[in-house]
mmCIF file of C-alpha atoms in Angstrom:
data_model
loop_
_atom_site.group_PDB
_atom_site.id
_atom_site.type_symbol
_atom_site.label_atom_id
_atom_site.label_comp_id
_atom_site.label_asym_id
_atom_site.label_seq_id
_atom_site.Cartn_x
_atom_site.Cartn_y
_atom_site.Cartn_z
ATOM 1 C CA UNK G 6 116.522 92.360 130.878
ATOM 2 C CA UNK G 7 119.673 89.903 130.226
ATOM 3 C CA UNK G 8 121.188 91.121 126.420
ATOM 4 C CA UNK G 9 123.310 88.655 124.279
ATOM 5 C CA UNK G 10 125.986 89.471 122.009
ATOM 6 C CA UNK G 11 126.612 87.109 119.474
ATOM 7 C CA UNK G 12 130.957 87.035 118.054
ATOM 8 C CA UNK G 13 131.099 85.183 115.248
ATOM 9 C CA UNK G 14 134.137 85.946 112.610
ATOM 10 C CA UNK G 15 131.854 86.641 109.921
ATOM 11 C CA UNK G 16 129.488 89.475 110.287
ATOM 12 C CA UNK G 17 126.750 87.381 107.732
ATOM 13 C CA UNK G 18 126.782 84.372 110.378
ATOM 14 C CA UNK G 19 126.437 86.568 113.328
ATOM 15 C CA UNK G 20 123.610 88.555 112.215
ATOM 16 C CA UNK G 21 121.871 85.703 110.827
ATOM 17 C CA UNK G 22 122.509 83.928 114.365
ATOM 18 C CA UNK G 23 120.927 86.812 115.772
ATOM 19 C CA UNK G 24 117.787 86.440 113.293
ATOM 20 C CA UNK G 25 117.132 82.722 114.093
ATOM 21 C CA UNK G 26 117.520 83.435 117.863
ATOM 22 C CA UNK G 27 114.943 86.428 117.452
ATOM 23 C CA UNK G 28 112.781 84.172 115.532
ATOM 24 C CA UNK G 29 112.680 81.009 117.030
ATOM 25 C CA UNK G 30 113.846 81.963 120.437
ATOM 26 C CA UNK G 31 112.398 85.219 121.542
ATOM 27 C CA UNK G 32 112.211 88.716 120.106
ATOM 28 C CA UNK G 33 111.965 90.121 123.120
ATOM 29 C CA UNK G 34 115.623 89.677 124.285
ATOM 30 C CA UNK G 35 118.382 92.248 123.401
ATOM 31 C CA UNK G 36 120.807 90.462 120.861
ATOM 32 C CA UNK G 37 123.556 92.331 119.277
ATOM 33 C CA UNK G 38 125.514 90.942 116.310
ATOM 34 C CA UNK G 39 129.397 91.523 116.650
ATOM 35 C CA UNK G 40 130.858 89.750 113.782
ATOM 36 C CA UNK G 41 133.576 90.249 111.074
ATOM 37 C CA UNK G 42 136.746 92.538 111.522
ATOM 38 C CA UNK G 43 136.510 96.113 111.388
ATOM 39 C CA UNK G 44 137.223 96.213 108.098
ATOM 40 C CA UNK G 45 134.342 94.078 106.635
ATOM 41 C CA UNK G 46 136.555 90.941 106.512
ATOM 42 C CA UNK G 47 136.751 87.744 108.424
ATOM 43 C CA UNK G 48 137.834 87.993 111.807
ATOM 44 C CA UNK G 49 137.001 89.391 115.234
ATOM 45 C CA UNK G 50 137.459 92.950 116.747
ATOM 46 C CA UNK G 51 137.451 93.719 120.378
ATOM 47 C CA UNK G 52 136.405 97.366 119.989
ATOM 48 C CA UNK G 53 133.289 96.176 117.709
ATOM 49 C CA UNK G 54 132.633 93.460 120.463
ATOM 50 C CA UNK G 55 133.090 95.895 123.163
ATOM 51 C CA UNK G 56 130.518 98.270 121.559
ATOM 52 C CA UNK G 57 127.963 95.428 121.303
ATOM 53 C CA UNK G 58 128.342 94.856 124.715
ATOM 54 C CA UNK G 59 127.673 98.394 125.864
ATOM 55 C CA UNK G 60 124.847 98.208 123.319
ATOM 56 C CA UNK G 61 123.448 95.004 124.622
ATOM 57 C CA UNK G 62 124.067 95.646 128.365
ATOM 58 C CA UNK G 63 121.173 96.591 130.760
ATOM 59 C CA UNK G 64 120.815 96.064 134.499
ATOM 60 C CA UNK G 65 120.981 92.393 134.327
ATOM 61 C CA UNK G 66 123.766 91.711 132.632
ATOM 62 C CA UNK G 67 125.175 90.493 129.255
ATOM 63 C CA UNK G 68 125.826 87.053 127.709
ATOM 64 C CA UNK G 69 128.366 86.562 124.840
ATOM 65 C CA UNK G 70 128.663 83.608 122.679
ATOM 66 C CA UNK G 71 131.452 82.910 120.565
ATOM 67 C CA UNK G 72 132.342 80.872 117.692
ATOM 68 C CA UNK G 73 135.999 80.181 117.547
ATOM 69 C CA UNK G 74 139.194 80.631 119.692
ATOM 70 C CA UNK G 75 140.336 84.357 118.887
ATOM 71 C CA UNK G 76 136.875 85.199 119.221
ATOM 72 C CA UNK G 77 137.189 84.338 122.748
ATOM 73 C CA UNK G 78 140.398 86.199 123.205
ATOM 74 C CA UNK G 79 138.996 89.237 121.526
ATOM 75 C CA UNK G 80 135.826 89.169 123.771
ATOM 76 C CA UNK G 81 138.118 88.787 126.958
ATOM 77 C CA UNK G 82 139.930 92.111 125.919
ATOM 78 C CA UNK G 83 136.730 94.021 125.056
ATOM 79 C CA UNK G 84 135.444 93.142 128.517
ATOM 80 C CA UNK G 85 138.910 94.242 129.841
ATOM 81 C CA UNK G 86 138.562 97.471 127.841
ATOM 82 C CA UNK G 87 134.820 98.074 129.357
ATOM 83 C CA UNK G 88 134.878 101.626 130.839
ATOM 84 C CA UNK G 89 132.490 100.396 134.003
ATOM 85 C CA UNK G 90 132.336 97.450 135.819
ATOM 86 C CA UNK G 91 132.576 94.218 134.335
ATOM 87 C CA UNK G 92 130.846 91.723 136.674
ATOM 88 C CA UNK G 93 128.003 91.870 134.536
ATOM 89 C CA UNK G 94 129.670 90.430 131.587
ATOM 90 C CA UNK G 95 129.887 86.853 130.908
ATOM 91 C CA UNK G 96 131.152 84.253 128.094
ATOM 92 C CA UNK G 97 129.378 81.328 127.493
ATOM 93 C CA UNK G 98 130.778 77.923 126.853
ATOM 94 C CA UNK G 99 128.204 76.703 124.447
ATOM 95 C CA UNK G 100 127.546 76.096 120.697
ATOM 96 C CA UNK G 101 127.100 79.510 119.176
ATOM 97 C CA UNK G 102 123.728 78.703 117.279
ATOM 98 C CA UNK G 103 121.987 76.569 119.809
ATOM 99 C CA UNK G 104 123.283 78.449 122.528
ATOM 100 C CA UNK G 105 122.298 81.831 121.267
ATOM 101 C CA UNK G 106 118.902 80.227 120.785
ATOM 102 C CA UNK G 107 118.670 78.696 124.244
ATOM 103 C CA UNK G 108 119.747 81.961 125.967
ATOM 104 C CA UNK G 109 117.232 84.249 124.161
ATOM 105 C CA UNK G 110 114.581 82.068 125.373
ATOM 106 C CA UNK G 111 115.675 82.303 128.754
ATOM 107 C CA UNK G 112 116.493 85.973 128.799
ATOM 108 C CA UNK G 113 113.080 86.808 127.551
ATOM 109 C CA UNK G 114 111.575 85.427 130.746
ATOM 110 C CA UNK G 115 110.694 87.727 133.632
ATOM 111 C CA UNK G 116 112.959 85.339 136.238
ATOM 112 C CA UNK G 117 115.926 85.475 133.915
ATOM 113 C CA UNK G 118 119.373 86.164 135.902
ATOM 114 C CA UNK G 119 123.021 86.579 134.452
ATOM 115 C CA UNK G 120 123.519 82.990 135.592
ATOM 116 C CA UNK G 121 120.522 81.230 134.108
ATOM 117 C CA UNK G 122 121.050 82.880 130.610
ATOM 118 C CA UNK G 123 124.724 81.699 130.844
ATOM 119 C CA UNK G 124 123.405 77.835 132.016
ATOM 120 C CA UNK G 125 120.661 77.737 129.408
ATOM 121 C CA UNK G 126 123.312 78.684 126.509
ATOM 122 C CA UNK G 127 125.375 76.274 128.126
ATOM 123 C CA UNK G 128 122.887 73.400 128.267
ATOM 124 C CA UNK G 129 123.166 73.460 124.221
ATOM 125 C CA UNK G 130 126.363 71.732 124.433
ATOM 126 C CA UNK G 131 124.333 68.367 125.545
ATOM 127 C CA UNK G 132 122.236 68.278 122.526
ATOM 128 C CA UNK G 133 122.366 65.906 119.854
ATOM 129 C CA UNK G 134 120.986 66.238 116.533
ATOM 130 C CA UNK G 135 120.956 62.452 115.364
ATOM 131 C CA UNK G 136 120.317 59.776 117.449
#
């Protein structure tokens, strides 16, 4: 099963997004929060993200969803820091909440692939909340 990592500048936001995705999307998917800086403040931490990737990692890979620019930078650094091959880790260019929800639904499916989970997450970019 493809694992998911949610990277937010806020630990509470990352945990909340994981909760929503597990409840509304699928509790079957492995969804790991990697929010906040190492000291608990607002920010992101490459080592914390690396740990989350390793926790969520399965044979099918990991999709990482991020909130803001430096979350992308620290996620890219975390991927570089992985001791094993990083071909099975992808960052989705998606809104963090909606993308995580879509990814969780797709990841729980028996035919889910790394590519299908990334695509499902990125499909959320097109969602409109108002007509």
